[in-house]
Amino acid sequence: TSIIQDTPNEIQQMEEKAEILKTNFQNKSSDDQHYQQLWLETFDY
């Protein structure tokens, strides 16, 4: 049951990261190393 309880929190964090990624992408900072790391952490799960 703890996994189910933790899921909404993780989803919210993912959405927040995705929002940051969208903003960074629009700012054309996609070649930034930290941005790439954040992208991998967000989508390579």
CSV table of C-alpha atoms in Angstrom, one decimal:
chain,number,residue,atom,x,y,z
A,1,THR,CA,0.0,0.0,0.0
A,2,SER,CA,3.0,2.3,0.6
A,3,ILE,CA,3.8,2.2,-3.1
A,4,ILE,CA,0.3,3.3,-4.0
A,5,GLN,CA,0.5,6.1,-1.5
A,6,ASP,CA,3.9,7.3,-2.8
A,7,THR,CA,2.8,7.2,-6.5
A,8,PRO,CA,0.9,10.6,-6.6
A,9,ASN,CA,3.9,12.3,-5.1
A,10,GLU,CA,6.3,10.8,-7.7
A,11,ILE,CA,3.9,11.7,-10.5
A,12,GLN,CA,3.8,15.3,-9.3
A,13,GLN,CA,7.6,15.4,-9.2
A,14,MET,CA,7.7,14.0,-12.8
A,15,GLU,CA,5.2,16.7,-14.0
A,16,GLU,CA,7.3,19.4,-12.3
A,17,LYS,CA,10.4,18.1,-14.0
A,18,ALA,CA,8.7,17.9,-17.3
A,19,GLU,CA,7.6,21.5,-16.9
A,20,ILE,CA,11.2,22.5,-16.2
A,21,LEU,CA,12.3,20.5,-19.3
A,22,LYS,CA,9.8,22.2,-21.5
A,23,THR,CA,10.9,25.6,-20.3
A,24,ASN,CA,14.5,24.8,-20.8
A,25,PHE,CA,13.8,23.3,-24.3
A,26,GLN,CA,12.0,26.5,-25.3
A,27,ASN,CA,15.0,28.5,-24.0
A,28,LYS,CA,17.2,26.3,-26.3
A,29,SER,CA,19.4,25.2,-23.4
A,30,SER,CA,19.0,21.5,-24.4
A,31,ASP,CA,22.8,21.2,-24.8
A,32,ASP,CA,23.3,22.1,-21.2
A,33,GLN,CA,24.7,19.1,-19.3
A,34,HIS,CA,22.5,19.5,-16.2
A,35,TYR,CA,19.5,19.7,-18.5
A,36,GLN,CA,20.4,16.5,-20.2
A,37,GLN,CA,20.9,14.8,-16.9
A,38,LEU,CA,17.5,16.0,-15.7
A,39,TRP,CA,16.0,14.7,-19.0
A,40,LEU,CA,17.5,11.2,-18.4
A,41,GLU,CA,16.4,11.1,-14.8
A,42,THR,CA,12.9,12.1,-15.8
A,43,PHE,CA,12.3,9.8,-18.8
A,44,ASP,CA,14.7,6.9,-18.3
A,45,TYR,CA,12.9,5.3,-15.3
